[in-house]
Amino acid sequence: MERPASRAAIAPFLAMEMAREAGARAAAGESIVRFDVGQPWVGAPAKAIEAVRAALGRETLGYTDALGSPALREALATHYRERYGVEVAPARIAIATGASGAFILAFLALFDTGARVAMAAPGYPPYRHILTALGMRAAIAEASVADRLQLTPDHLRELAAKEAIDGVLVASPANPTGAMLTPAEKHALAETARALGAPLICDEIYHGLTYGADATTALKADPDAIIVSSFSKYWAMTGWRVGWLVVPDHLIGAVERLAQNLTVSPPHVSQIAALGALQATDECEARRAILAENRAALLAALPRLGFTLAAPADGAFYLLVDIGAHSADSLSFCRRALAEAGVAMTAGIDFDETRGHRWVRLSYARDPAEVADGIARLERWLAR
Ligand SMILES: Cc1ncc(COP(=O)(O)O)c(C=O)c1O
């Protein structure tokens, strides 16, 4: 019997499945609070839309260079200079179809079949699923609450003692926790990765969305680090599918050849929107202020809900909470919350297959009224 290739036998991205179910219920007329979705409640900034409106009818919007439009690559180089004080040549920047597309290019450019890439659990599930689909492997370290559920140099040494590692993948702020690595921690990870001969990949997609200290780029810890980022989160442009990679000089040729053959070009219209978005700092900062209020409201509600924070929520728009007081099975807890309280949340097993049954991820990238409603619904439901 015909069946899909074994490389396609990857686990589903449960957050997307929950989103589909919550979306279907909402479409059928149910009132659902969406604490599940990992995307802002608002769309692209006005300046992005204006840029697109101006381009429609004026431009043919054909392919751009495989690595992206020169204007956007230049603008991102300026972004690195202005935001972080780091010089990045535009030639080292590759535009991709979201951070997701950037990961595919990075993994293919860096690793051969069978490569082993170190990362922490809990972590963003597609990291390991993309690697599997590409015939590579995730080497997963169980991160501890004491380490804010982040990867440490000790983890790297332990993983490498079992079998050589070919790469190291970290995220700061991380999904599902929002926890950030300090600059010193990034330096230590970069040093250990270098000693083990493994390139460091840092997912910086949640940069801009921090509520205390600003995030610094891993390029400061390791100028050869591979940076993955995107317009999806800070600029609220998930559906536009535009992200980018920063790679060292010696990799850009490989990334370009892969991009030429895999995608020809990133979406042109989205790159025009992204250029506009880079001018929209005021609007994005106003949105961040709303996220900060939502975060504060949810954090204040946690004791009333009987949830405890599993790691500090420094950034992104998530809280990873321990639901041990209510359930030892986060998936059925989330299913019941959706059916009985009309609140969609993401089960922790998506992010950590062994310990995630105790955790639930709450996304607060919603309108403040919806956040307040969600808190009230959960409070009533959990008290019943
Ligand atoms: C940590 C992390 N990396 C990457 C992505 C993928 O983002 P994009 O929409 O840019 O493909 C996400 C999306 O939720 C994410 O949370």
Short mmCIF file of C-alpha atoms and ligand atoms in Angstrom, two decimals:
data_model
loop_
_atom_site.label_atom_id
_atom_site.label_comp_id
_atom_site.label_asym_id
_atom_site.label_seq_id
_atom_site.Cartn_x
_atom_site.Cartn_y
_atom_site.Cartn_z
CA MET A 1 0.00 0.00 0.00
CA GLU A 2 1.26 3.47 -0.79
CA ARG A 3 2.09 5.55 2.26
CA PRO A 4 4.00 8.75 3.01
CA ALA A 5 7.79 8.65 3.31
CA SER A 6 9.14 7.86 6.76
CA ARG A 7 10.69 11.37 6.92
CA ALA A 8 7.11 12.69 6.95
CA ALA A 9 6.21 10.59 9.99
CA ILE A 10 6.65 13.57 12.28
CA ALA A 11 4.45 14.52 15.19
CA PRO A 12 1.81 17.17 14.59
CA PHE A 13 2.39 20.69 15.88
CA LEU A 14 -0.32 20.40 18.54
CA ALA A 15 -0.63 24.17 19.01
CA MET A 16 -1.79 24.41 15.41
CA GLU A 17 -4.26 21.56 15.94
CA MET A 18 -5.70 23.29 19.01
CA ALA A 19 -5.86 26.53 17.02
CA ARG A 20 -7.78 24.75 14.27
CA GLU A 21 -10.30 23.32 16.75
CA ALA A 22 -10.72 26.61 18.62
CA GLY A 23 -11.09 28.42 15.29
CA ALA A 24 -13.74 25.95 14.12
CA ARG A 25 -15.72 26.40 17.34
CA ALA A 26 -15.51 30.18 17.04
CA ALA A 27 -16.59 29.99 13.38
CA ALA A 28 -19.59 27.91 14.46
CA GLY A 29 -20.68 30.76 16.74
CA GLU A 30 -19.20 29.72 20.10
CA SER A 31 -17.51 32.40 22.16
CA ILE A 32 -13.91 31.27 22.58
CA VAL A 33 -11.09 33.07 24.40
CA ARG A 34 -7.91 32.45 22.43
CA PHE A 35 -5.06 31.99 24.89
CA ASP A 36 -3.66 29.37 22.52
CA VAL A 37 -2.51 31.30 19.50
CA GLY A 38 1.09 32.39 19.13
CA GLN A 39 0.30 35.48 17.16
CA PRO A 40 -0.73 39.07 17.92
CA TRP A 41 -4.40 39.99 17.97
CA VAL A 42 -3.71 42.84 15.55
CA GLY A 43 -2.40 42.85 11.99
CA ALA A 44 0.58 44.43 10.29
CA PRO A 45 1.41 48.02 11.29
CA ALA A 46 -0.24 50.81 9.28
CA LYS A 47 3.08 51.74 7.67
CA ALA A 48 3.41 48.22 6.27
CA ILE A 49 -0.06 48.40 4.74
CA GLU A 50 0.63 51.87 3.33
CA ALA A 51 3.82 50.61 1.69
CA VAL A 52 1.94 47.77 0.06
CA ARG A 53 -0.90 50.05 -1.12
CA ALA A 54 1.65 52.36 -2.73
CA ALA A 55 3.38 49.45 -4.46
CA LEU A 56 0.25 47.80 -5.88
CA GLY A 57 -0.28 48.98 -9.41
CA ARG A 58 3.14 50.65 -9.46
CA GLU A 59 5.31 47.54 -9.36
CA THR A 60 5.11 44.23 -11.17
CA LEU A 61 5.89 42.40 -7.92
CA GLY A 62 7.85 39.70 -9.68
CA TYR A 63 10.55 37.59 -8.07
CA THR A 64 13.17 39.36 -6.01
CA ASP A 65 16.72 38.05 -5.64
CA ALA A 66 16.67 34.61 -4.02
CA LEU A 67 18.20 36.14 -0.88
CA GLY A 68 15.57 38.87 -0.85
CA SER A 69 15.24 42.46 -1.99
CA PRO A 70 18.46 44.48 -1.61
CA ALA A 71 16.45 47.29 0.01
CA LEU A 72 15.13 45.05 2.78
CA ARG A 73 18.53 43.47 3.41
CA GLU A 74 20.04 46.98 3.69
CA ALA A 75 17.26 48.08 6.02
CA LEU A 76 17.85 45.08 8.26
CA ALA A 77 21.58 45.84 8.39
CA THR A 78 20.58 49.32 9.60
CA HIS A 79 18.24 47.70 12.13
CA TYR A 80 21.17 45.71 13.59
CA ARG A 81 23.31 48.85 13.78
CA GLU A 82 20.61 50.98 15.39
CA ARG A 83 19.04 48.44 17.74
CA TYR A 84 22.10 46.51 18.86
CA GLY A 85 25.12 48.54 17.78
CA VAL A 86 26.29 45.58 15.67
CA GLU A 87 27.64 45.85 12.12
CA VAL A 88 26.14 43.21 9.84
CA ALA A 89 26.88 43.43 6.12
CA PRO A 90 23.65 43.24 4.08
CA ALA A 91 25.37 40.49 2.08
CA ARG A 92 25.14 38.24 5.18
CA ILE A 93 21.37 38.63 5.48
CA ALA A 94 18.98 36.26 3.72
CA ILE A 95 15.24 36.98 3.61
CA ALA A 96 13.09 33.86 3.95
CA THR A 97 9.46 32.78 4.18
CA GLY A 98 9.18 33.42 7.89
CA ALA A 99 11.53 32.12 10.54
CA SER A 100 10.17 28.71 9.54
CA GLY A 101 11.65 29.02 6.05
CA ALA A 102 14.83 30.46 7.54
CA PHE A 103 15.26 27.34 9.69
CA ILE A 104 14.99 25.06 6.68
CA LEU A 105 17.66 27.06 4.84
CA ALA A 106 19.92 27.18 7.91
CA PHE A 107 19.66 23.48 8.72
CA LEU A 108 20.27 22.48 5.09
CA ALA A 109 23.20 24.88 4.73
CA LEU A 110 24.81 23.76 7.99
CA PHE A 111 24.13 20.08 8.45
CA ASP A 112 24.43 16.79 6.65
CA THR A 113 21.98 13.92 6.96
CA GLY A 114 22.11 12.41 10.45
CA ALA A 115 23.44 15.59 12.09
CA ARG A 116 22.63 16.01 15.79
CA VAL A 117 21.50 19.42 17.00
CA ALA A 118 21.40 20.22 20.71
CA MET A 119 18.41 22.05 22.14
CA ALA A 120 16.42 22.33 25.35
CA ALA A 121 13.08 20.83 26.26
CA PRO A 122 10.70 22.54 26.64
CA GLY A 123 11.13 24.16 23.24
CA TYR A 124 9.33 25.18 20.07
CA PRO A 125 8.17 21.82 18.60
CA PRO A 126 8.94 22.49 14.92
CA TYR A 127 12.68 22.71 15.74
CA ARG A 128 12.81 18.97 16.24
CA HIS A 129 10.15 18.13 13.66
CA ILE A 130 11.87 20.12 10.88
CA LEU A 131 15.16 18.40 11.70
CA THR A 132 13.49 14.97 11.55
CA ALA A 133 11.85 15.75 8.22
CA LEU A 134 15.27 16.75 6.87
CA GLY A 135 16.88 13.51 8.06
CA MET A 136 18.66 15.19 10.98
CA ARG A 137 18.22 14.69 14.72
CA ALA A 138 17.40 16.80 17.74
CA ALA A 139 19.54 16.05 20.80
CA ILE A 140 17.30 17.15 23.62
CA ALA A 141 18.44 18.24 27.06
CA GLU A 142 15.89 18.39 29.83
CA ALA A 143 16.24 21.97 31.02
CA SER A 144 15.70 22.58 34.71
CA VAL A 145 13.43 25.07 36.40
CA ALA A 146 16.53 26.31 38.26
CA ASP A 147 18.00 27.26 34.85
CA ARG A 148 14.76 28.99 33.83
CA LEU A 149 14.13 26.06 31.45
CA GLN A 150 16.99 27.22 29.21
CA LEU A 151 19.94 25.31 27.75
CA THR A 152 23.26 25.47 29.67
CA PRO A 153 26.90 24.70 28.82
CA ASP A 154 26.66 21.62 31.09
CA HIS A 155 23.84 20.28 28.93
CA LEU A 156 26.02 20.70 25.86
CA ARG A 157 28.92 18.84 27.45
CA GLU A 158 26.61 16.04 28.64
CA LEU A 159 25.01 15.64 25.22
CA ALA A 160 28.39 15.72 23.47
CA ALA A 161 29.79 13.10 25.84
CA LYS A 162 27.19 10.64 24.50
CA GLU A 163 27.67 11.43 20.82
CA ALA A 164 29.17 14.40 18.97
CA ILE A 165 26.83 17.32 18.44
CA ASP A 166 26.84 19.21 15.14
CA GLY A 167 24.95 22.32 16.18
CA VAL A 168 23.40 24.15 19.12
CA LEU A 169 19.99 25.80 18.95
CA VAL A 170 18.79 28.30 21.54
CA ALA A 171 15.93 30.80 21.67
CA SER A 172 15.83 34.00 23.67
CA PRO A 173 13.15 35.00 24.56
CA ALA A 174 12.05 31.39 24.30
CA ASN A 175 8.80 29.79 23.34
CA PRO A 176 6.94 28.46 25.43
CA THR A 177 8.35 30.29 28.47
CA GLY A 178 9.38 33.78 27.37
CA ALA A 179 12.56 33.23 29.43
CA MET A 180 15.66 35.04 28.19
CA LEU A 181 19.33 34.12 28.25
CA THR A 182 21.54 36.79 29.82
CA PRO A 183 24.45 38.10 27.72
CA ALA A 184 26.83 36.17 30.02
CA GLU A 185 24.86 32.97 29.48
CA LYS A 186 24.98 33.47 25.73
CA HIS A 187 28.74 33.98 25.91
CA ALA A 188 29.16 30.79 27.92
CA LEU A 189 26.98 28.80 25.51
CA ALA A 190 28.82 30.24 22.51
CA GLU A 191 32.19 29.37 24.03
CA THR A 192 31.16 25.81 24.82
CA ALA A 193 29.57 25.33 21.40
CA ARG A 194 32.77 26.63 19.77
CA ALA A 195 34.90 24.24 21.85
CA LEU A 196 32.68 21.37 20.72
CA GLY A 197 32.95 22.46 17.08
CA ALA A 198 29.19 23.09 16.87
CA PRO A 199 27.79 26.28 15.30
CA LEU A 200 25.39 28.29 17.45
CA ILE A 201 21.95 29.07 16.05
CA CYS A 202 19.89 31.61 17.96
CA ASP A 203 16.16 32.12 17.39
CA GLU A 204 15.58 35.84 18.06
CA ILE A 205 12.02 35.97 16.73
CA TYR A 206 10.66 37.49 19.96
CA HIS A 207 13.16 40.34 20.08
CA GLY A 208 11.42 43.64 20.69
CA LEU A 209 8.83 41.93 22.87
CA THR A 210 10.52 42.13 26.26
CA TYR A 211 9.17 43.63 29.46
CA GLY A 212 12.33 44.32 31.46
CA ALA A 213 15.82 44.29 30.00
CA ASP A 214 16.06 44.58 26.21
CA ALA A 215 17.26 41.52 24.34
CA THR A 216 20.78 41.58 22.94
CA THR A 217 21.66 39.67 19.79
CA ALA A 218 23.73 36.49 20.03
CA LEU A 219 26.00 38.10 17.42
CA LYS A 220 27.56 39.96 20.36
CA ALA A 221 28.48 36.66 21.97
CA ASP A 222 29.53 34.99 18.75
CA PRO A 223 29.97 37.04 15.54
CA ASP A 224 29.61 33.77 13.60
CA ALA A 225 26.31 32.82 15.24
CA ILE A 226 23.46 32.03 12.87
CA ILE A 227 20.51 34.28 13.70
CA VAL A 228 16.94 33.40 12.82
CA SER A 229 14.29 36.09 13.07
CA SER A 230 11.03 37.23 11.58
CA PHE A 231 8.46 39.96 11.08
CA SER A 232 5.81 37.66 12.56
CA LYS A 233 5.82 38.71 16.19
CA TYR A 234 7.05 42.23 17.07
CA TRP A 235 5.72 43.53 13.76
CA ALA A 236 2.59 41.32 13.97
CA MET A 237 2.95 40.01 10.42
CA THR A 238 2.46 36.26 10.85
CA GLY A 239 0.48 35.72 7.65
CA TRP A 240 2.86 37.71 5.48
CA ARG A 241 5.48 34.98 5.86
CA VAL A 242 8.62 37.04 5.95
CA GLY A 243 11.62 36.35 8.15
CA TRP A 244 15.38 36.39 7.84
CA LEU A 245 18.68 34.73 8.59
CA VAL A 246 22.03 36.28 9.45
CA VAL A 247 24.84 33.89 8.56
CA PRO A 248 28.64 34.09 8.50
CA ASP A 249 30.26 34.95 5.15
CA HIS A 250 31.28 31.38 4.45
CA LEU A 251 27.64 30.16 4.52
CA ILE A 252 25.83 32.78 2.45
CA GLY A 253 26.68 31.14 -0.89
CA ALA A 254 25.16 27.85 0.25
CA VAL A 255 22.06 29.63 1.60
CA GLU A 256 21.69 31.46 -1.71
CA ARG A 257 21.90 28.29 -3.79
CA LEU A 258 19.38 26.58 -1.53
CA ALA A 259 17.03 29.57 -1.67
CA GLN A 260 17.28 29.77 -5.47
CA ASN A 261 16.30 26.15 -5.80
CA LEU A 262 13.83 25.71 -2.95
CA THR A 263 11.78 28.90 -3.15
CA VAL A 264 13.21 31.02 -6.01
CA SER A 265 12.42 34.17 -4.01
CA PRO A 266 10.69 35.14 -0.78
CA PRO A 267 7.25 36.76 -1.34
CA HIS A 268 7.86 40.17 -2.91
CA VAL A 269 4.77 41.92 -1.58
CA SER A 270 5.60 40.80 1.95
CA GLN A 271 9.08 42.23 1.66
CA ILE A 272 7.59 45.59 0.71
CA ALA A 273 5.34 45.36 3.76
CA ALA A 274 8.35 44.47 5.92
CA LEU A 275 10.27 47.53 4.71
CA GLY A 276 7.31 49.68 5.74
CA ALA A 277 7.06 47.89 9.09
CA LEU A 278 10.65 48.79 9.95
CA GLN A 279 9.43 52.42 10.08
CA ALA A 280 6.58 51.57 12.46
CA THR A 281 8.40 51.60 15.79
CA ASP A 282 5.85 53.89 17.49
CA GLU A 283 2.94 51.64 16.60
CA CYS A 284 4.83 48.49 17.58
CA GLU A 285 5.86 50.02 20.90
CA ALA A 286 2.26 51.02 21.65
CA ARG A 287 1.27 47.41 21.06
CA ARG A 288 4.07 46.22 23.29
CA ALA A 289 2.65 48.42 26.07
CA ILE A 290 -0.69 46.61 25.70
CA LEU A 291 1.08 43.26 25.86
CA ALA A 292 2.84 44.41 29.04
CA GLU A 293 -0.56 45.17 30.61
CA ASN A 294 -1.95 41.79 29.56
CA ARG A 295 1.09 40.09 30.98
CA ALA A 296 0.71 41.91 34.29
CA ALA A 297 -3.00 41.04 34.47
CA LEU A 298 -2.37 37.34 33.87
CA LEU A 299 0.59 37.20 36.26
CA ALA A 300 -1.56 38.81 38.97
CA ALA A 301 -4.32 36.26 38.32
CA LEU A 302 -2.10 33.15 38.55
CA PRO A 303 -2.48 32.61 42.32
CA ARG A 304 -6.28 32.90 42.03
CA LEU A 305 -6.21 30.33 39.24
CA GLY A 306 -3.96 27.94 41.14
CA PHE A 307 -1.35 28.09 38.39
CA THR A 308 2.34 28.59 39.10
CA LEU A 309 4.81 30.08 36.69
CA ALA A 310 7.30 27.46 35.43
CA ALA A 311 9.94 30.00 34.27
CA PRO A 312 10.26 33.79 34.25
CA ALA A 313 8.18 35.35 31.48
CA ASP A 314 10.79 37.94 30.44
CA GLY A 315 9.56 38.36 26.90
CA ALA A 316 7.50 37.03 23.95
CA PHE A 317 3.80 36.84 24.89
CA TYR A 318 3.59 33.58 26.77
CA LEU A 319 3.36 32.26 30.28
CA LEU A 320 4.24 28.62 30.84
CA VAL A 321 2.34 27.56 33.94
CA ASP A 322 2.33 24.46 36.12
CA ILE A 323 -1.21 23.11 36.41
CA GLY A 324 -0.26 20.39 38.91
CA ALA A 325 -2.85 21.69 41.41
CA HIS A 326 -5.61 20.79 38.96
CA SER A 327 -4.44 18.00 36.68
CA ALA A 328 -1.54 15.75 35.71
CA ASP A 329 -2.65 15.64 32.08
CA SER A 330 -2.33 18.98 30.30
CA LEU A 331 -3.84 17.74 27.05
CA SER A 332 -7.12 16.63 28.59
CA PHE A 333 -7.08 19.74 30.82
CA CYS A 334 -6.86 21.95 27.72
CA ARG A 335 -9.56 19.96 25.92
CA ARG A 336 -11.91 20.33 28.90
CA ALA A 337 -11.13 24.03 29.27
CA LEU A 338 -12.04 24.54 25.63
CA ALA A 339 -15.26 22.52 25.78
CA GLU A 340 -16.46 23.62 29.22
CA ALA A 341 -15.07 27.15 29.69
CA GLY A 342 -14.57 28.25 26.11
CA VAL A 343 -10.89 28.99 26.77
CA ALA A 344 -8.29 27.68 24.33
CA MET A 345 -4.78 27.04 25.70
CA THR A 346 -1.83 24.97 24.49
CA ALA A 347 -0.86 21.75 26.27
CA GLY A 348 2.73 21.58 27.49
CA ILE A 349 3.35 18.18 25.90
CA ASP A 350 3.73 20.01 22.62
CA PHE A 351 6.93 21.53 23.98
CA ASP A 352 8.25 18.77 26.22
CA GLU A 353 7.18 15.22 25.54
CA THR A 354 8.25 13.90 28.93
CA ARG A 355 7.33 16.64 31.41
CA GLY A 356 4.84 18.73 29.51
CA HIS A 357 1.79 16.99 30.99
CA ARG A 358 2.15 19.34 33.97
CA TRP A 359 2.40 22.52 31.90
CA VAL A 360 0.08 24.71 29.89
CA ARG A 361 1.13 27.66 27.72
CA LEU A 362 -1.00 30.78 27.83
CA SER A 363 -0.57 33.35 25.07
CA TYR A 364 -1.60 36.86 26.09
CA ALA A 365 -1.28 38.43 22.63
CA ARG A 366 -4.98 39.29 22.72
CA ASP A 367 -7.16 42.31 23.17
CA PRO A 368 -7.10 43.30 26.89
CA ALA A 369 -10.87 42.78 27.22
CA GLU A 370 -10.46 39.22 25.97
CA VAL A 371 -7.65 38.60 28.45
CA ALA A 372 -9.88 39.82 31.30
CA ASP A 373 -12.73 37.63 30.04
CA GLY A 374 -10.42 34.62 29.80
CA ILE A 375 -9.18 35.09 33.34
CA ALA A 376 -12.77 35.35 34.65
CA ARG A 377 -13.86 32.25 32.72
CA LEU A 378 -10.92 30.19 34.01
CA GLU A 379 -11.53 31.38 37.56
CA ARG A 380 -15.20 30.33 37.42
CA TRP A 381 -14.40 27.03 35.72
CA LEU A 382 -11.62 26.05 38.11
CA ALA A 383 -13.70 26.97 41.16
CA ARG A 384 -16.68 24.85 40.18
C1 LIG B 1 10.18 30.37 18.70
C2 LIG B 1 9.58 30.45 17.33
N1 LIG B 1 10.39 30.35 16.27
C3 LIG B 1 9.89 30.39 15.03
C4 LIG B 1 8.54 30.55 14.79
C5 LIG B 1 8.03 30.58 13.36
O1 LIG B 1 7.71 31.86 13.00
P1 LIG B 1 7.41 32.37 11.52
O2 LIG B 1 5.98 32.82 11.52
O3 LIG B 1 8.33 33.51 11.29
O4 LIG B 1 7.66 31.25 10.59
C6 LIG B 1 7.67 30.66 15.87
C7 LIG B 1 6.21 30.81 15.66
O5 LIG B 1 5.42 30.73 16.56
C8 LIG B 1 8.21 30.63 17.18
O6 LIG B 1 7.44 30.73 18.26
#
